[in-house]
PDB file of N, CA, C and O in Angstrom:
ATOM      1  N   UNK G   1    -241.921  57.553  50.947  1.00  0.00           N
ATOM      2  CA  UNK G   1    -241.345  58.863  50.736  1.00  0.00           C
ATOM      3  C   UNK G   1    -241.855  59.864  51.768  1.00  0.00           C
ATOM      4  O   UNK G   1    -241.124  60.586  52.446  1.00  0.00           O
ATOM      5  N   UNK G   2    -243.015  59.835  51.809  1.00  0.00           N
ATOM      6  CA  UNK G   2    -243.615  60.827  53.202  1.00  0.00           C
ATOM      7  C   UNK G   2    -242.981  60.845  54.322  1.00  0.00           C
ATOM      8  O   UNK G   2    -242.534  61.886  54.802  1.00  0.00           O
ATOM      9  N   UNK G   3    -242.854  59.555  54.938  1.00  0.00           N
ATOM     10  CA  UNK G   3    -242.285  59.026  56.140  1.00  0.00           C
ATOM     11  C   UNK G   3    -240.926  59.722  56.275  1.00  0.00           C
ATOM     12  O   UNK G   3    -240.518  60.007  57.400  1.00  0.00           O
ATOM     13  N   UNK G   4    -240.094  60.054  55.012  1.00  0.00           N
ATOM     14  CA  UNK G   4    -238.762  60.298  54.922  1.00  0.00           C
ATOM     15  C   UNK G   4    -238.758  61.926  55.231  1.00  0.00           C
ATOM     16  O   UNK G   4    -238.040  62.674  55.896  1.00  0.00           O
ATOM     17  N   UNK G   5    -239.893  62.080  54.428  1.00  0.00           N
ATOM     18  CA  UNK G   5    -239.776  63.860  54.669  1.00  0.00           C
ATOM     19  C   UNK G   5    -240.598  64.171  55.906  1.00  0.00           C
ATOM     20  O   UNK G   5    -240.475  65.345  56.255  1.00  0.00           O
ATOM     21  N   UNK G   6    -241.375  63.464  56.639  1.00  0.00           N
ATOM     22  CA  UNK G   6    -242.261  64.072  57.715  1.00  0.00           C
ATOM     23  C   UNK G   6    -241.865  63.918  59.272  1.00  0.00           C
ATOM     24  O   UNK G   6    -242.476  64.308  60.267  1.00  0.00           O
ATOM     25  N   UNK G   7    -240.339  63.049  59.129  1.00  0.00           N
ATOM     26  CA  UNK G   7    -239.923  63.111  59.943  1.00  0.00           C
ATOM     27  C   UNK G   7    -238.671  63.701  60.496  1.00  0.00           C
ATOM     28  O   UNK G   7    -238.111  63.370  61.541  1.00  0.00           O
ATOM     29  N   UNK G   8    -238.426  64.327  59.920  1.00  0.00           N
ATOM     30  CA  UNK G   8    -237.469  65.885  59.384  1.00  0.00           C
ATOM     31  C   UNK G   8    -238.264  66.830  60.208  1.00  0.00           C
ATOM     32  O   UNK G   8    -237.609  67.723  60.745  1.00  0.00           O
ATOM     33  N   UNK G   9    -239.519  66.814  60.411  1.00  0.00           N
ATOM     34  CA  UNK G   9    -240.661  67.691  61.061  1.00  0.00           C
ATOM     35  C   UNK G   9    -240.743  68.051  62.546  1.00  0.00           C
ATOM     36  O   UNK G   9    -240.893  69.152  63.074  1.00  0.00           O
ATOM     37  N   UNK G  10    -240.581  66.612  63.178  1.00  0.00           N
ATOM     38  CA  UNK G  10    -240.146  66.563  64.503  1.00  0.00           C
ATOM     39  C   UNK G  10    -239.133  67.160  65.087  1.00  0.00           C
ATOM     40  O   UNK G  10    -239.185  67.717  66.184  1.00  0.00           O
ATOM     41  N   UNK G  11    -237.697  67.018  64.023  1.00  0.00           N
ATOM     42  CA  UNK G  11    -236.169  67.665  64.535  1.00  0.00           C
ATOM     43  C   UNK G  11    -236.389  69.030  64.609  1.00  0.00           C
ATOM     44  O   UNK G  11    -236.073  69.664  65.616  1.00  0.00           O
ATOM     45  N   UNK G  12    -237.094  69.737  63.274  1.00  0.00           N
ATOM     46  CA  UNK G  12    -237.446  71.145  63.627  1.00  0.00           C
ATOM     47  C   UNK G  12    -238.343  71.731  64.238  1.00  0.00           C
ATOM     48  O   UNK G  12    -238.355  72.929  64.518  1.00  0.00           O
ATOM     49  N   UNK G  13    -239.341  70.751  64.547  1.00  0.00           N
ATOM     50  CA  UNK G  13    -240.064  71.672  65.931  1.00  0.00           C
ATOM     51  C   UNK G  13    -239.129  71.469  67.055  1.00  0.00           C
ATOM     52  O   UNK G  13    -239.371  72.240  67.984  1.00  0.00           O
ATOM     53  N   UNK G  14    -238.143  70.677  67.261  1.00  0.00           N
ATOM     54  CA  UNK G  14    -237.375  70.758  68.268  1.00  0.00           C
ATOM     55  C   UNK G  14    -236.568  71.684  68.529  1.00  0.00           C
ATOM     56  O   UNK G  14    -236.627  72.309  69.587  1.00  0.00           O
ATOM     57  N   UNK G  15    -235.584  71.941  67.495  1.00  0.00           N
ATOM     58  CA  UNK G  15    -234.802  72.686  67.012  1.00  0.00           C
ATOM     59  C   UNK G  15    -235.295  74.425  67.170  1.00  0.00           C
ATOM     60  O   UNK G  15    -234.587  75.360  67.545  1.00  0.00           O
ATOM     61  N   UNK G  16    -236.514  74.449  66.810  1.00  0.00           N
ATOM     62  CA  UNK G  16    -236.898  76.201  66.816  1.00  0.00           C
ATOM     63  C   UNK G  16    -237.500  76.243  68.384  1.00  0.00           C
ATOM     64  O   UNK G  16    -237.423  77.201  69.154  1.00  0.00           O
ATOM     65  N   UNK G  17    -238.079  75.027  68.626  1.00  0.00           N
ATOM     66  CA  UNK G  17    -238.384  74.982  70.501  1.00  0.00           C
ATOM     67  C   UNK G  17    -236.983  75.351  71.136  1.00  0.00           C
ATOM     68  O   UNK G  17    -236.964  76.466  71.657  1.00  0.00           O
ATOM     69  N   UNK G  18    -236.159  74.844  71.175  1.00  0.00           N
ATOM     70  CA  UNK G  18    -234.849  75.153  71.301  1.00  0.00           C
ATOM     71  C   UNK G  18    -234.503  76.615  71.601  1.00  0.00           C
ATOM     72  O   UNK G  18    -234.148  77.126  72.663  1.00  0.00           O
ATOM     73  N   UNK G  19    -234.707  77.179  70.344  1.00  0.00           N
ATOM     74  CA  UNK G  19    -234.409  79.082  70.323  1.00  0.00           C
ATOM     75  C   UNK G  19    -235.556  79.685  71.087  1.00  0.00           C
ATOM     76  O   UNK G  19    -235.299  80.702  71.731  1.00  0.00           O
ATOM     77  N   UNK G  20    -236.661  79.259  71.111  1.00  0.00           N
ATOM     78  CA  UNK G  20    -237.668  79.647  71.951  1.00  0.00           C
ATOM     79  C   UNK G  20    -237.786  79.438  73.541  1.00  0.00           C
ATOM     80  O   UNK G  20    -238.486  80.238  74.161  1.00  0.00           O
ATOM     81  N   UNK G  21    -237.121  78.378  74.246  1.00  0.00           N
ATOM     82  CA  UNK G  21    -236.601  78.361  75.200  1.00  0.00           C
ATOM     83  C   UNK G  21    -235.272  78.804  75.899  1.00  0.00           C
ATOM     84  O   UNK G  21    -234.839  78.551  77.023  1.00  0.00           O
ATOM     85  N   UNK G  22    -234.787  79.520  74.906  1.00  0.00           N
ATOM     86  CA  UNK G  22    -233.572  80.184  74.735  1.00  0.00           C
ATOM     87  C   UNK G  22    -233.800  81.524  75.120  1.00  0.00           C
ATOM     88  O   UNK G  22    -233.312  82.046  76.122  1.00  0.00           O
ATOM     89  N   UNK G  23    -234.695  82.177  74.150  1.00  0.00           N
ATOM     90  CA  UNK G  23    -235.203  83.126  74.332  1.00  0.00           C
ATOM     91  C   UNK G  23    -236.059  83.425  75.709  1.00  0.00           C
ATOM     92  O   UNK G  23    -236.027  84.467  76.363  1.00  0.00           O
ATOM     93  N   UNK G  24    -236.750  82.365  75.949  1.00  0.00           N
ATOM     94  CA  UNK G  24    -237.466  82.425  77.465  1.00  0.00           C
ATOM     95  C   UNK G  24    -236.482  82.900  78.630  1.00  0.00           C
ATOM     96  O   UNK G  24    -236.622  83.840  79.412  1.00  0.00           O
ATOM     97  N   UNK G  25    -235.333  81.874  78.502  1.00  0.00           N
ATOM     98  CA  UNK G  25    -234.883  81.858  79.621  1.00  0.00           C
ATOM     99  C   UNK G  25    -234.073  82.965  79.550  1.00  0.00           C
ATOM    100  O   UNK G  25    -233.554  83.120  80.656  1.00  0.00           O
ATOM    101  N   UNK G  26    -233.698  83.862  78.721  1.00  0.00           N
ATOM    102  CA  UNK G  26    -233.255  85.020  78.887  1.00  0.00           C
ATOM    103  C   UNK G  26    -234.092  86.365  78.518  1.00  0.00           C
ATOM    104  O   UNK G  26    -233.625  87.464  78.220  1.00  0.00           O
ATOM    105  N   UNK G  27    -235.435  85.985  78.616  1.00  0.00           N
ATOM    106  CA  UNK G  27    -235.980  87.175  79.229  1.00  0.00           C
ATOM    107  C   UNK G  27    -236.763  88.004  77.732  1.00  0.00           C
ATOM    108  O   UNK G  27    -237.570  88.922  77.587  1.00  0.00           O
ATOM    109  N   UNK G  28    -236.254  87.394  77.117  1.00  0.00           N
ATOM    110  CA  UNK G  28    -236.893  88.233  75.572  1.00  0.00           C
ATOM    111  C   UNK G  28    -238.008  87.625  75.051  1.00  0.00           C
ATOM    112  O   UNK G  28    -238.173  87.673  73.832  1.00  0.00           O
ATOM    113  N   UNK G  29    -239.077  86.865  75.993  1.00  0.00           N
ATOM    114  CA  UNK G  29    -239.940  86.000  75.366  1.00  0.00           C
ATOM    115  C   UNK G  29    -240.795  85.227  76.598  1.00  0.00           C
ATOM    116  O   UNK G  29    -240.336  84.486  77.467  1.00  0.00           O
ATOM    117  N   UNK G  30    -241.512  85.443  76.488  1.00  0.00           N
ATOM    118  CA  UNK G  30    -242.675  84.255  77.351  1.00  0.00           C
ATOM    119  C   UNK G  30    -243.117  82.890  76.964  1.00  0.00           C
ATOM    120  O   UNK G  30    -243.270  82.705  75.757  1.00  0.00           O
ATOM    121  N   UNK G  31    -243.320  82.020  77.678  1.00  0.00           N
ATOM    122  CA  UNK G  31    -243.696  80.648  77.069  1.00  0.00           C
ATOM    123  C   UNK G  31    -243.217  79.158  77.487  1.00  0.00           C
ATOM    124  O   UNK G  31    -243.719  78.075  77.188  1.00  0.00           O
ATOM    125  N   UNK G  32    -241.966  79.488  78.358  1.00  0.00           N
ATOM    126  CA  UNK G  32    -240.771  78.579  78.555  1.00  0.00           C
ATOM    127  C   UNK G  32    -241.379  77.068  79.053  1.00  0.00           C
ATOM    128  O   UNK G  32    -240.792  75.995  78.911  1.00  0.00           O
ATOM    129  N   UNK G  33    -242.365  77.222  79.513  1.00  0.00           N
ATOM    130  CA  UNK G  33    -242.990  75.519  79.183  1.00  0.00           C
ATOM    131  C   UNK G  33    -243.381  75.140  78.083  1.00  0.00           C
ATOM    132  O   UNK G  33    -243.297  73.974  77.697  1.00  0.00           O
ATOM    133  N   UNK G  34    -243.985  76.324  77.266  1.00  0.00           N
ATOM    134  CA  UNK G  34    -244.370  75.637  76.036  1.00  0.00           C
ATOM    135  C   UNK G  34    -243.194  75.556  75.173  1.00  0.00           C
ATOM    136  O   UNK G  34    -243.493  75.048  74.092  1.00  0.00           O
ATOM    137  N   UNK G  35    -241.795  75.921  75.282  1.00  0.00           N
ATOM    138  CA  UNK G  35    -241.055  75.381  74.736  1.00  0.00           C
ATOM    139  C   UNK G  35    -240.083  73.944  75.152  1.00  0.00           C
ATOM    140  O   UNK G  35    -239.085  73.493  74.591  1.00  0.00           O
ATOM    141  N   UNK G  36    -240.755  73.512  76.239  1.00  0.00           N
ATOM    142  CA  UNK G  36    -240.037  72.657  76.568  1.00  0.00           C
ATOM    143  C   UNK G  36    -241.002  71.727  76.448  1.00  0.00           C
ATOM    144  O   UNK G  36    -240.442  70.659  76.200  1.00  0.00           O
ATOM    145  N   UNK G  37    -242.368  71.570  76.506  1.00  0.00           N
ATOM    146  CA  UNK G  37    -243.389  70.937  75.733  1.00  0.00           C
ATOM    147  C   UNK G  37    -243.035  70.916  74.370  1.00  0.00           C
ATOM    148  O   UNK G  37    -243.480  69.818  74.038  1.00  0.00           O
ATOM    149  N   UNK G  38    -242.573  71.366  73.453  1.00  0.00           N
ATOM    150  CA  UNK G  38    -242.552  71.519  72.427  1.00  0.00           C
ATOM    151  C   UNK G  38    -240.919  70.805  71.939  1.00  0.00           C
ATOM    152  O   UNK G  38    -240.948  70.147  70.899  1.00  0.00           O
ATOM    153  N   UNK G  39    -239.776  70.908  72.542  1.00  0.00           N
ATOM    154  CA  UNK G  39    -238.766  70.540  72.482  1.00  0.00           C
ATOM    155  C   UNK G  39    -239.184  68.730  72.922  1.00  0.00           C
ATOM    156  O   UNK G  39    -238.585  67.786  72.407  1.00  0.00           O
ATOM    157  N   UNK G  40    -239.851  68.634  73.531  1.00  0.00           N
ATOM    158  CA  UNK G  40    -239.959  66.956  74.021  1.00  0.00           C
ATOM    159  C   UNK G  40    -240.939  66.206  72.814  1.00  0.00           C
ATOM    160  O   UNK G  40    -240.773  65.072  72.364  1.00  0.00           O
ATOM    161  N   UNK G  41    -241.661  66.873  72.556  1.00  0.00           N
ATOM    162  CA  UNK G  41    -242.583  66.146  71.642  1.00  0.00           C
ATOM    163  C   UNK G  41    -241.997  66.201  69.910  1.00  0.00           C
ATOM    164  O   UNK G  41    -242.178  65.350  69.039  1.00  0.00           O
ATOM    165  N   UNK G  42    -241.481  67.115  69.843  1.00  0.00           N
ATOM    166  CA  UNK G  42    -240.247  67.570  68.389  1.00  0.00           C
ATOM    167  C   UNK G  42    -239.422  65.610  68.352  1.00  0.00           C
ATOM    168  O   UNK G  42    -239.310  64.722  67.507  1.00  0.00           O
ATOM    169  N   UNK G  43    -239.002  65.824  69.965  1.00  0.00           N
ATOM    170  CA  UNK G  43    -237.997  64.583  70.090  1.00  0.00           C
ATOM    171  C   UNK G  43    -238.225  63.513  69.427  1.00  0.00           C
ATOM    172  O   UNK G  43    -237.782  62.835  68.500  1.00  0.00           O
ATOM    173  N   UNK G  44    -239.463  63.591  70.562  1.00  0.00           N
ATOM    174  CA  UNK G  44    -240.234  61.935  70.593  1.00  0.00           C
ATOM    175  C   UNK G  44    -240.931  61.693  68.985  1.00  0.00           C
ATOM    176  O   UNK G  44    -240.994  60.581  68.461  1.00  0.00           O
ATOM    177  N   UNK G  45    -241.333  62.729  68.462  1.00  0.00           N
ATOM    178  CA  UNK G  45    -241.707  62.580  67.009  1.00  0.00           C
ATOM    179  C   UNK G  45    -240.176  62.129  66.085  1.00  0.00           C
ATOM    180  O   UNK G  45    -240.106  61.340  65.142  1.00  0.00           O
ATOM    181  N   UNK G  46    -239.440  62.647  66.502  1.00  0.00           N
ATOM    182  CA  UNK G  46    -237.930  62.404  65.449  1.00  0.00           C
ATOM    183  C   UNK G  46    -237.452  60.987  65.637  1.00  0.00           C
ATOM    184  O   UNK G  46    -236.843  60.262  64.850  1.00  0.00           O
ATOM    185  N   UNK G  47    -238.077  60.654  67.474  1.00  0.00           N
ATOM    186  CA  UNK G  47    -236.967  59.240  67.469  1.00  0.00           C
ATOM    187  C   UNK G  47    -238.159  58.433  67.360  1.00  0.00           C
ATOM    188  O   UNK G  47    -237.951  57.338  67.883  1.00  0.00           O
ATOM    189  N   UNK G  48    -239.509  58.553  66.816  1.00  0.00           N
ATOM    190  CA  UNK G  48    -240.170  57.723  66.594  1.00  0.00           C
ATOM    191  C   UNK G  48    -240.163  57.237  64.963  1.00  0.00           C
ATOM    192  O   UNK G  48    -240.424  56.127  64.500  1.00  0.00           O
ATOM    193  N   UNK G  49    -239.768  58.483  64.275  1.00  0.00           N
ATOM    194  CA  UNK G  49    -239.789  58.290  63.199  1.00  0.00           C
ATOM    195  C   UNK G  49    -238.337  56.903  62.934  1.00  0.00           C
ATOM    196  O   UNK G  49    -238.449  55.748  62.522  1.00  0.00           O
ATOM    197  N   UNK G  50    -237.151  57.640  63.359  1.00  0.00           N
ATOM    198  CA  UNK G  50    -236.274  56.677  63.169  1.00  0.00           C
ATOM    199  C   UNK G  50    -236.247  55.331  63.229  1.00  0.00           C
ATOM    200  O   UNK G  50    -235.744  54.515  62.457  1.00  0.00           O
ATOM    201  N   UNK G  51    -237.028  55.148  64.543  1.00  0.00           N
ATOM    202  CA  UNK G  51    -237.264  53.453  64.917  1.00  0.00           C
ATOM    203  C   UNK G  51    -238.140  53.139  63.672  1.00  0.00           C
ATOM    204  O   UNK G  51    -237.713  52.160  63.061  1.00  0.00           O
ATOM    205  N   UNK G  52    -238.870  53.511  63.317  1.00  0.00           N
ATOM    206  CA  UNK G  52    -239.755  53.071  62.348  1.00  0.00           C
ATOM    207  C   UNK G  52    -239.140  53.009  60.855  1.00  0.00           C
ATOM    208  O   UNK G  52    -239.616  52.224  60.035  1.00  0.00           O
ATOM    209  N   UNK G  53    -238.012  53.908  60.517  1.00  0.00           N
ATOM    210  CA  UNK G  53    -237.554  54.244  59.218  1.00  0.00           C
ATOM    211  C   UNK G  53    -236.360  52.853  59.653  1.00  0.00           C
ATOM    212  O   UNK G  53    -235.930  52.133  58.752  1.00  0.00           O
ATOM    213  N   UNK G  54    -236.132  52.736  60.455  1.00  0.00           N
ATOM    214  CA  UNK G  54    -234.775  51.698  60.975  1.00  0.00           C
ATOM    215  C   UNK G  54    -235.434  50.672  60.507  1.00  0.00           C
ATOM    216  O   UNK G  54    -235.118  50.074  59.478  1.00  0.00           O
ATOM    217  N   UNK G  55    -236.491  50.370  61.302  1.00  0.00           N
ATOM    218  CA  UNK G  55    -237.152  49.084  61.423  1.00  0.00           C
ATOM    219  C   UNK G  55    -237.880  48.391  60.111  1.00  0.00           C
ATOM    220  O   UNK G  55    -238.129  47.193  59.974  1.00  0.00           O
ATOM    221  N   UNK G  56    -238.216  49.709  58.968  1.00  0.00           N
ATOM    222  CA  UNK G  56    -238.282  49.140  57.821  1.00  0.00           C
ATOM    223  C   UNK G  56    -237.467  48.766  56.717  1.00  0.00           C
ATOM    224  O   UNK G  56    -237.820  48.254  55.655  1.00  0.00           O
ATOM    225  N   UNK G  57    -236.424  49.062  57.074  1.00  0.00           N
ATOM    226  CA  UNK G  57    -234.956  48.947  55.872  1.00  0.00           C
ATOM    227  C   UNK G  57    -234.212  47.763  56.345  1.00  0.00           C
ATOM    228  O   UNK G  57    -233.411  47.244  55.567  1.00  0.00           O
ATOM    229  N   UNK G  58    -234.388  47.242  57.598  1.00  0.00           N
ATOM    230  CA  UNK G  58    -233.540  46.176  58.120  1.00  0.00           C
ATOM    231  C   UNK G  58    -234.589  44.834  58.517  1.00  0.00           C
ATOM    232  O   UNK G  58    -234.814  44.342  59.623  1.00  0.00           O
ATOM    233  N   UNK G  59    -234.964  44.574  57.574  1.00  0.00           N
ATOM    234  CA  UNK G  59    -236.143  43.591  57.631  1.00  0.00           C
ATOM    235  C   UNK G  59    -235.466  42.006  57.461  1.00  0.00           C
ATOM    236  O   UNK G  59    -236.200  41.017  57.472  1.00  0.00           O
TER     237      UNK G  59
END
C-alpha cells in the first residue's frame, strides 16, 4: 500500500517543479536549475516507482 501512495510523490514534485520552472523562466522567480533538478528527480522517482509497481503485479 505505501509503494502505491509514495509514488504519486515523485509525479508531484515534478509537476509543481514544472510551475516553478515556469515561473523562472518568466522572470517571477529565481531557482531555474533547481527546478529542473527537481523536475528530473520527481521523474526518475515516478518511473522508478512504476517499474517496480509493474514488476510486482506481473510475476
Amino acid at each position: 500500500m505505501s509503494l502505491f501512495v509514495f509514488g504519486f510523490i515523485g509525479a508531484l514534485g515534478a509537476a509543481l517543479s514544472g510551475r516553478g520552472f515556469r515561473a523562472a523562466a518568466q522572470g517571477r522567480a529565481r531557482g531555474k536549475g533547481l527546478a529542473i533538478a527537481g523536475m528530473i528527480i520527481g521523474a526518475a522517482g515516478f518511473l522508478f516507482w512504476a517499474v517496480v509497481f509493474i514488476a510486482s503485479h506481473f510475476k
